[in-house]
Amino acid sequence: MTENSPQSAKLKLTCLTCGTINAFPAARLADGPKCSSCGDALADGKVAEIGLAELEKAARNDSLPLLADLWAPWCGPCRMMAPEFASAAKTLKSRARFVKLDTDRHADAAVRYAIRGIPALLLFDQGRERNRHAGAMRASQITAWVAQNID
C-alpha cells in the first residue's frame, strides 16, 4: 500500500464541542470517529449548535464539507426547516457535517457572511465557501443541493 492510497488517506475534522482538530484514516469514517480530547462524536449525523469561532475553524480545517444553517429563534421558516435540516444531516452523515448558528446570539456571524435573510445555508468545502442558499428547503432539497455542490 502506498502512502497516497485511498486506504491510507487521512481526514481532518474539528470537534464541534472542544475545538480539537482530529486526524484519522478515511476508511474509519463509517465507524463513527470520536474526538481524541473530549470523546464526543465527530460525524454522527446530528446537527451541532455552534458559534462563529467554531464555524470558521471547522470551515477552514475540515476534510468533509460543512453545511451551516444561520437562523434565529423568532423566524418561522427557520423553525419549520429545523426538522428537515436534521433529516438531511442523517442522510448525508458520511458526506457532510451540519451545524446551526443562531444569528441573534452571534450577530457577528450575520455581518461576517453578509446575511440578508434567514434561514441562510452556507456550504463550506476545502476551506472556502462553495455556495449559499436563502430560504427554507425540505430535506430532499437540502440533500440534492449539497450533493450537487460537492460532487
Short mmCIF file of N, CA and C in Angstrom, two decimals:
data_model
loop_
_atom_site.label_atom_id
_atom_site.label_comp_id
_atom_site.label_asym_id
_atom_site.label_seq_id
_atom_site.Cartn_x
_atom_site.Cartn_y
_atom_site.Cartn_z
N MET A 1 0.84 -1.17 0.00
CA MET A 1 0.00 0.00 0.00
C MET A 1 0.89 1.23 0.00
N THR A 2 0.62 2.16 -0.90
CA THR A 2 1.43 3.37 -0.99
C THR A 2 0.92 4.41 -0.01
N GLU A 3 1.73 5.40 0.23
CA GLU A 3 1.40 6.45 1.17
C GLU A 3 0.14 7.22 0.77
N ASN A 4 -0.10 7.35 -0.54
CA ASN A 4 -1.24 8.13 -1.02
C ASN A 4 -2.42 7.26 -1.44
N SER A 5 -2.43 6.00 -1.10
CA SER A 5 -3.55 5.15 -1.48
C SER A 5 -4.79 5.54 -0.69
N PRO A 6 -6.01 5.23 -1.21
CA PRO A 6 -7.24 5.58 -0.51
C PRO A 6 -7.30 4.99 0.90
N GLN A 7 -6.70 3.81 1.10
CA GLN A 7 -6.74 3.20 2.41
C GLN A 7 -5.93 3.98 3.44
N SER A 8 -4.91 4.70 2.99
CA SER A 8 -4.07 5.44 3.93
C SER A 8 -4.46 6.92 4.01
N ALA A 9 -5.44 7.36 3.24
CA ALA A 9 -5.84 8.77 3.25
C ALA A 9 -6.35 9.16 4.64
N LYS A 10 -6.00 10.34 5.05
CA LYS A 10 -6.42 10.85 6.37
C LYS A 10 -7.46 11.94 6.18
N LEU A 11 -8.41 11.95 7.10
CA LEU A 11 -9.40 13.03 7.17
C LEU A 11 -9.10 13.87 8.39
N LYS A 12 -9.43 15.14 8.32
CA LYS A 12 -9.34 16.03 9.48
C LYS A 12 -10.73 16.56 9.78
N LEU A 13 -11.15 16.47 11.04
CA LEU A 13 -12.42 17.04 11.48
C LEU A 13 -12.20 17.79 12.78
N THR A 14 -12.76 18.96 12.86
CA THR A 14 -12.71 19.76 14.07
C THR A 14 -13.81 19.29 15.01
N CYS A 15 -13.48 19.03 16.25
CA CYS A 15 -14.50 18.69 17.23
C CYS A 15 -15.33 19.94 17.47
N LEU A 16 -16.64 19.82 17.29
CA LEU A 16 -17.51 20.97 17.44
C LEU A 16 -17.86 21.24 18.90
N THR A 17 -17.34 20.41 19.81
CA THR A 17 -17.53 20.61 21.24
C THR A 17 -16.33 21.31 21.87
N CYS A 18 -15.13 20.78 21.61
CA CYS A 18 -13.95 21.33 22.28
C CYS A 18 -12.98 22.05 21.34
N GLY A 19 -13.16 21.93 20.03
CA GLY A 19 -12.32 22.64 19.08
C GLY A 19 -11.05 21.93 18.65
N THR A 20 -10.80 20.72 19.15
CA THR A 20 -9.62 19.96 18.77
C THR A 20 -9.73 19.50 17.32
N ILE A 21 -8.65 19.64 16.57
CA ILE A 21 -8.62 19.12 15.20
C ILE A 21 -8.12 17.69 15.28
N ASN A 22 -8.94 16.77 14.77
CA ASN A 22 -8.64 15.33 14.83
C ASN A 22 -8.32 14.82 13.43
N ALA A 23 -7.32 13.95 13.33
CA ALA A 23 -6.98 13.28 12.08
C ALA A 23 -7.17 11.79 12.27
N PHE A 24 -7.76 11.14 11.28
CA PHE A 24 -8.00 9.70 11.35
C PHE A 24 -8.09 9.16 9.94
N PRO A 25 -7.90 7.84 9.75
CA PRO A 25 -7.98 7.25 8.41
C PRO A 25 -9.38 7.42 7.82
N ALA A 26 -9.44 7.80 6.56
CA ALA A 26 -10.72 7.99 5.89
C ALA A 26 -11.58 6.73 5.94
N ALA A 27 -10.94 5.58 5.91
CA ALA A 27 -11.67 4.31 5.94
C ALA A 27 -12.44 4.13 7.25
N ARG A 28 -12.09 4.88 8.29
CA ARG A 28 -12.75 4.75 9.60
C ARG A 28 -13.93 5.70 9.78
N LEU A 29 -14.25 6.50 8.77
CA LEU A 29 -15.34 7.47 8.89
C LEU A 29 -16.66 6.80 9.23
N ALA A 30 -16.95 5.68 8.61
CA ALA A 30 -18.21 4.97 8.86
C ALA A 30 -18.27 4.36 10.25
N ASP A 31 -17.13 4.23 10.92
CA ASP A 31 -17.08 3.65 12.27
C ASP A 31 -17.48 4.63 13.37
N GLY A 32 -17.77 5.86 12.99
CA GLY A 32 -18.16 6.85 13.99
C GLY A 32 -16.99 7.37 14.80
N PRO A 33 -16.06 8.10 14.17
CA PRO A 33 -14.89 8.59 14.90
C PRO A 33 -15.27 9.52 16.05
N LYS A 34 -14.43 9.49 17.07
CA LYS A 34 -14.65 10.34 18.26
C LYS A 34 -13.45 11.25 18.45
N CYS A 35 -13.68 12.36 19.11
CA CYS A 35 -12.63 13.33 19.39
C CYS A 35 -11.57 12.73 20.30
N SER A 36 -10.33 12.97 19.97
CA SER A 36 -9.22 12.45 20.78
C SER A 36 -9.09 13.17 22.12
N SER A 37 -9.69 14.35 22.26
CA SER A 37 -9.61 15.09 23.52
C SER A 37 -10.81 14.87 24.43
N CYS A 38 -12.03 15.08 23.90
CA CYS A 38 -13.21 15.03 24.76
C CYS A 38 -14.07 13.79 24.56
N GLY A 39 -13.83 13.04 23.48
CA GLY A 39 -14.58 11.81 23.24
C GLY A 39 -15.91 11.98 22.54
N ASP A 40 -16.29 13.20 22.20
CA ASP A 40 -17.57 13.41 21.50
C ASP A 40 -17.47 12.93 20.05
N ALA A 41 -18.62 12.56 19.50
CA ALA A 41 -18.68 12.08 18.11
C ALA A 41 -18.31 13.22 17.15
N LEU A 42 -17.60 12.87 16.10
CA LEU A 42 -17.18 13.85 15.11
C LEU A 42 -18.08 13.89 13.88
N ALA A 43 -18.69 12.77 13.53
CA ALA A 43 -19.53 12.69 12.33
C ALA A 43 -20.64 11.69 12.59
N ASP A 44 -21.62 12.13 13.40
CA ASP A 44 -22.68 11.21 13.80
C ASP A 44 -24.03 11.48 13.14
N GLY A 45 -24.07 12.41 12.20
CA GLY A 45 -25.32 12.71 11.51
C GLY A 45 -26.26 13.60 12.30
N LYS A 46 -25.76 14.20 13.37
CA LYS A 46 -26.57 15.13 14.16
C LYS A 46 -26.14 16.56 13.87
N VAL A 47 -27.06 17.47 14.06
CA VAL A 47 -26.80 18.89 13.86
C VAL A 47 -26.21 19.47 15.15
N ALA A 48 -25.09 20.16 15.02
CA ALA A 48 -24.43 20.78 16.19
C ALA A 48 -24.73 22.27 16.22
N GLU A 49 -25.05 22.80 17.40
CA GLU A 49 -25.19 24.24 17.61
C GLU A 49 -23.81 24.81 17.91
N ILE A 50 -23.38 25.79 17.12
CA ILE A 50 -22.04 26.34 17.30
C ILE A 50 -22.06 27.86 17.21
N GLY A 51 -20.91 28.47 17.49
CA GLY A 51 -20.72 29.90 17.36
C GLY A 51 -19.82 30.22 16.17
N LEU A 52 -19.58 31.49 15.95
CA LEU A 52 -18.79 31.92 14.80
C LEU A 52 -17.37 31.37 14.81
N ALA A 53 -16.71 31.37 15.95
CA ALA A 53 -15.31 30.87 16.01
C ALA A 53 -15.24 29.41 15.62
N GLU A 54 -16.18 28.60 16.11
CA GLU A 54 -16.19 27.18 15.77
C GLU A 54 -16.50 26.98 14.28
N LEU A 55 -17.43 27.78 13.76
CA LEU A 55 -17.77 27.68 12.33
C LEU A 55 -16.55 27.98 11.48
N GLU A 56 -15.87 29.06 11.78
CA GLU A 56 -14.71 29.45 10.97
C GLU A 56 -13.59 28.42 11.05
N LYS A 57 -13.35 27.87 12.24
CA LYS A 57 -12.29 26.88 12.41
C LYS A 57 -12.61 25.61 11.64
N ALA A 58 -13.84 25.11 11.77
CA ALA A 58 -14.24 23.89 11.07
C ALA A 58 -14.26 24.11 9.55
N ALA A 59 -14.78 25.24 9.12
CA ALA A 59 -14.84 25.53 7.68
C ALA A 59 -13.44 25.58 7.07
N ARG A 60 -12.50 26.10 7.82
CA ARG A 60 -11.12 26.26 7.34
C ARG A 60 -10.35 24.94 7.34
N ASN A 61 -10.60 24.05 8.31
CA ASN A 61 -9.75 22.88 8.52
C ASN A 61 -10.32 21.53 8.13
N ASP A 62 -11.63 21.39 8.06
CA ASP A 62 -12.23 20.07 7.91
C ASP A 62 -12.12 19.49 6.50
N SER A 63 -11.95 18.18 6.45
CA SER A 63 -11.90 17.46 5.18
C SER A 63 -13.29 17.25 4.59
N LEU A 64 -14.30 17.10 5.45
CA LEU A 64 -15.67 16.92 4.97
C LEU A 64 -16.32 18.29 4.75
N PRO A 65 -17.20 18.39 3.76
CA PRO A 65 -17.95 19.63 3.59
C PRO A 65 -18.76 19.93 4.86
N LEU A 66 -18.99 21.20 5.09
CA LEU A 66 -19.71 21.67 6.27
C LEU A 66 -20.86 22.56 5.81
N LEU A 67 -22.08 22.20 6.22
CA LEU A 67 -23.25 22.99 5.87
C LEU A 67 -23.74 23.71 7.12
N ALA A 68 -23.75 25.03 7.07
CA ALA A 68 -24.18 25.84 8.20
C ALA A 68 -25.53 26.47 7.92
N ASP A 69 -26.44 26.33 8.88
CA ASP A 69 -27.75 26.96 8.84
C ASP A 69 -27.69 28.16 9.77
N LEU A 70 -27.71 29.36 9.21
CA LEU A 70 -27.77 30.58 10.01
C LEU A 70 -29.24 30.92 10.19
N TRP A 71 -29.69 30.97 11.44
CA TRP A 71 -31.11 31.06 11.75
C TRP A 71 -31.33 31.93 12.98
N ALA A 72 -32.60 32.13 13.36
CA ALA A 72 -32.95 32.84 14.59
C ALA A 72 -34.20 32.19 15.18
N PRO A 73 -34.32 32.19 16.50
CA PRO A 73 -35.46 31.54 17.16
C PRO A 73 -36.82 32.14 16.81
N TRP A 74 -36.87 33.42 16.48
CA TRP A 74 -38.14 34.08 16.17
C TRP A 74 -38.58 33.85 14.72
N CYS A 75 -37.75 33.25 13.90
CA CYS A 75 -38.01 33.08 12.47
C CYS A 75 -38.85 31.82 12.22
N GLY A 76 -40.08 32.02 11.75
CA GLY A 76 -40.98 30.90 11.47
C GLY A 76 -40.42 29.91 10.45
N PRO A 77 -39.96 30.38 9.28
CA PRO A 77 -39.38 29.46 8.30
C PRO A 77 -38.16 28.70 8.85
N CYS A 78 -37.37 29.35 9.70
CA CYS A 78 -36.21 28.69 10.32
C CYS A 78 -36.67 27.53 11.19
N ARG A 79 -37.68 27.77 12.00
CA ARG A 79 -38.20 26.72 12.89
C ARG A 79 -38.84 25.59 12.09
N MET A 80 -39.52 25.95 11.00
CA MET A 80 -40.15 24.92 10.16
C MET A 80 -39.09 24.07 9.46
N MET A 81 -37.96 24.66 9.10
CA MET A 81 -36.93 23.93 8.38
C MET A 81 -36.07 23.06 9.31
N ALA A 82 -36.05 23.34 10.60
CA ALA A 82 -35.16 22.64 11.53
C ALA A 82 -35.26 21.11 11.43
N PRO A 83 -36.46 20.50 11.45
CA PRO A 83 -36.51 19.04 11.34
C PRO A 83 -36.07 18.54 9.96
N GLU A 84 -36.29 19.33 8.93
CA GLU A 84 -35.84 18.96 7.59
C GLU A 84 -34.31 18.98 7.53
N PHE A 85 -33.71 19.98 8.14
CA PHE A 85 -32.26 20.10 8.20
C PHE A 85 -31.67 18.91 8.95
N ALA A 86 -32.29 18.54 10.07
CA ALA A 86 -31.83 17.39 10.86
C ALA A 86 -31.95 16.09 10.07
N SER A 87 -33.02 15.94 9.31
CA SER A 87 -33.20 14.74 8.49
C SER A 87 -32.13 14.65 7.40
N ALA A 88 -31.84 15.78 6.76
CA ALA A 88 -30.79 15.81 5.73
C ALA A 88 -29.42 15.48 6.34
N ALA A 89 -29.19 15.93 7.57
CA ALA A 89 -27.92 15.64 8.25
C ALA A 89 -27.74 14.14 8.44
N LYS A 90 -28.80 13.45 8.81
CA LYS A 90 -28.72 11.99 8.96
C LYS A 90 -28.45 11.32 7.62
N THR A 91 -29.12 11.78 6.58
CA THR A 91 -28.95 11.20 5.25
C THR A 91 -27.52 11.36 4.74
N LEU A 92 -26.93 12.51 4.98
CA LEU A 92 -25.59 12.81 4.46
C LEU A 92 -24.48 12.62 5.50
N LYS A 93 -24.75 11.82 6.50
CA LYS A 93 -23.86 11.62 7.65
C LYS A 93 -22.39 11.41 7.29
N SER A 94 -22.09 10.62 6.31
CA SER A 94 -20.69 10.35 5.98
C SER A 94 -20.17 11.22 4.83
N ARG A 95 -20.99 12.15 4.36
CA ARG A 95 -20.55 13.01 3.24
C ARG A 95 -20.39 14.47 3.63
N ALA A 96 -21.07 14.90 4.70
CA ALA A 96 -21.01 16.30 5.13
C ALA A 96 -21.43 16.40 6.59
N ARG A 97 -21.00 17.50 7.23
CA ARG A 97 -21.44 17.75 8.60
C ARG A 97 -22.36 18.97 8.58
N PHE A 98 -23.32 18.98 9.50
CA PHE A 98 -24.34 20.02 9.56
C PHE A 98 -24.25 20.75 10.89
N VAL A 99 -24.30 22.08 10.82
CA VAL A 99 -24.26 22.90 12.03
C VAL A 99 -25.30 24.02 11.93
N LYS A 100 -25.72 24.50 13.10
CA LYS A 100 -26.64 25.63 13.18
C LYS A 100 -25.96 26.74 13.97
N LEU A 101 -26.19 27.98 13.53
CA LEU A 101 -25.65 29.13 14.21
C LEU A 101 -26.77 30.15 14.40
N ASP A 102 -27.08 30.46 15.65
CA ASP A 102 -28.15 31.41 16.00
C ASP A 102 -27.63 32.83 15.76
N THR A 103 -28.21 33.52 14.78
CA THR A 103 -27.74 34.87 14.44
C THR A 103 -28.14 35.91 15.47
N ASP A 104 -29.10 35.60 16.35
CA ASP A 104 -29.41 36.52 17.44
C ASP A 104 -28.30 36.49 18.49
N ARG A 105 -27.82 35.31 18.80
CA ARG A 105 -26.74 35.15 19.79
C ARG A 105 -25.37 35.48 19.21
N HIS A 106 -25.24 35.33 17.90
CA HIS A 106 -23.94 35.56 17.23
C HIS A 106 -24.15 36.51 16.05
N ALA A 107 -24.53 37.75 16.35
CA ALA A 107 -24.82 38.75 15.31
C ALA A 107 -23.60 39.00 14.43
N ASP A 108 -22.40 38.80 14.98
CA ASP A 108 -21.17 38.99 14.21
C ASP A 108 -21.10 38.03 13.02
N ALA A 109 -21.74 36.87 13.12
CA ALA A 109 -21.74 35.92 12.00
C ALA A 109 -22.56 36.46 10.83
N ALA A 110 -23.70 37.09 11.13
CA ALA A 110 -24.52 37.66 10.06
C ALA A 110 -23.77 38.76 9.34
N VAL A 111 -23.00 39.54 10.08
CA VAL A 111 -22.20 40.60 9.47
C VAL A 111 -21.05 39.99 8.68
N ARG A 112 -20.34 39.04 9.28
CA ARG A 112 -19.17 38.40 8.65
C ARG A 112 -19.51 37.78 7.30
N TYR A 113 -20.69 37.14 7.22
CA TYR A 113 -21.09 36.44 5.99
C TYR A 113 -22.12 37.20 5.18
N ALA A 114 -22.37 38.47 5.51
CA ALA A 114 -23.30 39.33 4.77
C ALA A 114 -24.65 38.65 4.56
N ILE A 115 -25.22 38.17 5.66
CA ILE A 115 -26.52 37.51 5.60
C ILE A 115 -27.61 38.56 5.56
N ARG A 116 -28.48 38.48 4.56
CA ARG A 116 -29.55 39.46 4.40
C ARG A 116 -30.92 38.88 4.71
N GLY A 117 -31.00 37.55 4.75
CA GLY A 117 -32.26 36.87 5.05
C GLY A 117 -31.98 35.51 5.64
N ILE A 118 -32.88 35.06 6.51
CA ILE A 118 -32.72 33.75 7.12
C ILE A 118 -33.98 32.94 6.90
N PRO A 119 -33.90 31.62 6.89
CA PRO A 119 -32.68 30.84 7.08
C PRO A 119 -31.73 31.00 5.90
N ALA A 120 -30.46 30.97 6.20
CA ALA A 120 -29.42 31.05 5.19
C ALA A 120 -28.53 29.82 5.34
N LEU A 121 -28.36 29.08 4.27
CA LEU A 121 -27.49 27.91 4.27
C LEU A 121 -26.18 28.28 3.58
N LEU A 122 -25.07 28.03 4.29
CA LEU A 122 -23.74 28.28 3.72
C LEU A 122 -23.02 26.95 3.65
N LEU A 123 -22.54 26.59 2.48
CA LEU A 123 -21.83 25.33 2.29
C LEU A 123 -20.34 25.61 2.12
N PHE A 124 -19.55 25.05 3.04
CA PHE A 124 -18.10 25.20 3.01
C PHE A 124 -17.47 23.87 2.61
N ASP A 125 -16.43 23.94 1.79
CA ASP A 125 -15.71 22.75 1.38
C ASP A 125 -14.27 23.14 1.07
N GLN A 126 -13.35 22.39 1.62
CA GLN A 126 -11.92 22.59 1.41
C GLN A 126 -11.48 24.03 1.71
N GLY A 127 -11.97 24.54 2.83
CA GLY A 127 -11.51 25.82 3.31
C GLY A 127 -12.18 27.06 2.77
N ARG A 128 -13.19 26.89 1.92
CA ARG A 128 -13.84 28.10 1.40
C ARG A 128 -15.34 27.87 1.22
N GLU A 129 -16.06 28.97 1.14
CA GLU A 129 -17.50 28.89 0.91
C GLU A 129 -17.74 28.50 -0.55
N ARG A 130 -18.46 27.41 -0.75
CA ARG A 130 -18.75 26.91 -2.10
C ARG A 130 -20.04 27.47 -2.67
N ASN A 131 -21.07 27.60 -1.80
CA ASN A 131 -22.36 28.08 -2.27
C ASN A 131 -23.18 28.50 -1.07
N ARG A 132 -24.28 29.20 -1.35
CA ARG A 132 -25.21 29.59 -0.30
C ARG A 132 -26.62 29.59 -0.86
N HIS A 133 -27.57 29.44 0.05
CA HIS A 133 -28.98 29.42 -0.32
C HIS A 133 -29.77 30.15 0.76
N ALA A 134 -30.65 31.06 0.35
CA ALA A 134 -31.51 31.76 1.30
C ALA A 134 -32.91 31.17 1.20
N GLY A 135 -33.52 30.91 2.34
CA GLY A 135 -34.88 30.39 2.38
C GLY A 135 -34.93 28.93 2.80
N ALA A 136 -36.10 28.55 3.29
CA ALA A 136 -36.32 27.19 3.79
C ALA A 136 -36.36 26.18 2.64
N MET A 137 -35.91 24.98 2.94
CA MET A 137 -35.96 23.87 1.99
C MET A 137 -36.39 22.60 2.73
N ARG A 138 -36.92 21.65 1.98
CA ARG A 138 -37.23 20.33 2.52
C ARG A 138 -35.94 19.51 2.57
N ALA A 139 -35.96 18.42 3.33
CA ALA A 139 -34.77 17.56 3.47
C ALA A 139 -34.27 17.08 2.12
N SER A 140 -35.16 16.65 1.25
CA SER A 140 -34.75 16.15 -0.06
C SER A 140 -34.08 17.24 -0.89
N GLN A 141 -34.56 18.47 -0.76
CA GLN A 141 -33.96 19.59 -1.49
C GLN A 141 -32.58 19.92 -0.93
N ILE A 142 -32.46 19.89 0.39
CA ILE A 142 -31.16 20.15 1.02
C ILE A 142 -30.15 19.10 0.59
N THR A 143 -30.56 17.83 0.64
CA THR A 143 -29.68 16.72 0.27
C THR A 143 -29.22 16.86 -1.19
N ALA A 144 -30.15 17.15 -2.08
CA ALA A 144 -29.82 17.29 -3.51
C ALA A 144 -28.91 18.49 -3.72
N TRP A 145 -29.19 19.60 -3.04
CA TRP A 145 -28.39 20.81 -3.20
C TRP A 145 -26.95 20.59 -2.74
N VAL A 146 -26.79 19.93 -1.59
CA VAL A 146 -25.45 19.64 -1.08
C VAL A 146 -24.71 18.72 -2.05
N ALA A 147 -25.37 17.63 -2.46
CA ALA A 147 -24.74 16.67 -3.38
C ALA A 147 -24.32 17.36 -4.68
N GLN A 148 -25.16 18.23 -5.20
CA GLN A 148 -24.86 18.93 -6.44
C GLN A 148 -23.63 19.83 -6.28
N ASN A 149 -23.44 20.37 -5.10
CA ASN A 149 -22.35 21.32 -4.88
C ASN A 149 -21.05 20.70 -4.38
N ILE A 150 -21.07 19.44 -3.99
CA ILE A 150 -19.82 18.83 -3.52
C ILE A 150 -19.32 17.72 -4.44
N ASP A 151 -20.12 17.31 -5.38
CA ASP A 151 -19.69 16.24 -6.30
C ASP A 151 -18.99 16.78 -7.51
#
